[in-house]
């Protein structure tokens, strides 16, 4: 709906002022607020294909893609048609429906999971997977990695304790110490730390949860064999290996990160969480795994888990249609587009003399303004946030909407065509020069 602000104030600014009066920070999820880069977030009125249009009528090539879900681009005609048809039949019944069965079958066909349960957000998926792992093993301790984000689950909003293999402390006010005192937070890609933690607490560890390829400290791929090592370590100690594919699932490749290197490395997770792409832009997520584990869930087993809107027919219809349209050609297109953008960004930054590192996991990538490869969260924090803010604003001014944080992946879609890619390429040199003019401030990471 067009919004006409009073006088000559840009509509985004006027809406942001109104939003701040009624919503903390003016946003419903923190990174949207532009706090890390400064300025006013653009309020988006509509989106089509690779393009966003804001309430002032400005157009941007979208490199956020709703933080991952929009693999096919915005308003894909077949997804819209399926959703529109579904809506005319009612929007939620609180009973089982056919689309949720078909989406579950599609996920089981394409991934290592044997059974799947739907929820409404990635946070719910990881929270439920951990509860199930604890219920299945009869153990309490959870291991996670610093810099991996699994949603705002209390036990996972945790910071490392005072030493390696000591229990975690709350990562935010509001999380009681009792919620993180059974969480171990380890440095990513660090086999010694994992071995030490399992040597000390192995018989108490219910599960280790990891992003299959972290994308929430920027993209930090697992070193070759790391996921296989984690899976084996868990197996050796009777703990479950939970692979969080909320971001990577059906995005990094046709399956997820498991699909990228699973066959090579031979690792299979016990439980997997999904979200984003499998919801087709609607609030849907899932967790799944071996039938033996999943059957411990209520009502078949004793571990309680439920949701009023879980498996919602509109969301599952959007997800199912999206997954059916996510063909090899779609991934090949996203891969090629990502390669072009990565190469051009690296060339522009090199030409401007800005230190940078490009890191990828399948079709996902990010560009760190840093001079050393990033293999863990401590490395990621060396990124030059001030330079990134300058880079971001130059791109925005030239019609490209990048993630408003230096610690996020850049997302492309099958709708990023030549016009969209050309717009990005044309904007990069000036943005790189803007970054060069602002280099020099490395601050603490966002979390
Ligand atoms: N897990 C991962 C790997 C994520 O990237 C996210 C969100 O970005 C989540 C879990 C939480 O998902 P949601 O935001 O849907 O709660």
PDB file of C-alpha atoms and ligand atoms in Angstrom, residues 121-123 126 149-151 211 216 244 246-247 276, ligand 1:
ATOM      1  CA  UNK A 121      10.577 -20.919  13.042  1.00  0.00           C
ATOM      2  CA  UNK A 122      14.188 -22.038  13.009  1.00  0.00           C
ATOM      3  CA  UNK A 123      14.396 -21.171  16.693  1.00  0.00           C
ATOM      4  CA  UNK A 126      16.660 -26.089  17.192  1.00  0.00           C
ATOM      5  CA  UNK A 149      23.646 -18.967  15.677  1.00  0.00           C
ATOM      6  CA  UNK A 150      20.755 -21.329  16.207  1.00  0.00           C
ATOM      7  CA  UNK A 151      17.997 -18.818  16.908  1.00  0.00           C
ATOM      8  CA  UNK A 211      25.593 -24.983  11.694  1.00  0.00           C
ATOM      9  CA  UNK A 216      25.947 -16.354  10.962  1.00  0.00           C
ATOM     10  CA  UNK A 244      21.533 -27.064  11.893  1.00  0.00           C
ATOM     11  CA  UNK A 246      18.112 -23.774   8.806  1.00  0.00           C
ATOM     12  CA  UNK A 247      20.251 -21.541   6.591  1.00  0.00           C
ATOM     13  CA  UNK A 276      14.076 -20.588   5.454  1.00  0.00           C
TER      14      UNK A 276
HETATM   15  N1  LIG B   1      19.609 -21.637  12.790  1.00  0.00           N
HETATM   16  C1  LIG B   1      20.295 -20.970  11.850  1.00  0.00           C
HETATM   17  C2  LIG B   1      21.520 -21.598  11.253  1.00  0.00           C
HETATM   18  C3  LIG B   1      19.877 -19.717  11.424  1.00  0.00           C
HETATM   19  O1  LIG B   1      20.583 -19.064  10.486  1.00  0.00           O
HETATM   20  C4  LIG B   1      18.721 -19.149  12.011  1.00  0.00           C
HETATM   21  C5  LIG B   1      18.273 -17.800  11.619  1.00  0.00           C
HETATM   22  O2  LIG B   1      18.919 -17.080  10.916  1.00  0.00           O
HETATM   23  C6  LIG B   1      18.044 -19.877  12.992  1.00  0.00           C
HETATM   24  C7  LIG B   1      18.504 -21.127  13.345  1.00  0.00           C
HETATM   25  C8  LIG B   1      16.815 -19.317  13.626  1.00  0.00           C
HETATM   26  O3  LIG B   1      15.777 -19.284  12.695  1.00  0.00           O
HETATM   27  P1  LIG B   1      14.538 -18.281  12.924  1.00  0.00           P
HETATM   28  O4  LIG B   1      15.051 -16.908  12.707  1.00  0.00           O
HETATM   29  O5  LIG B   1      13.529 -18.717  11.892  1.00  0.00           O
HETATM   30  O6  LIG B   1      14.045 -18.500  14.312  1.00  0.00           O
END
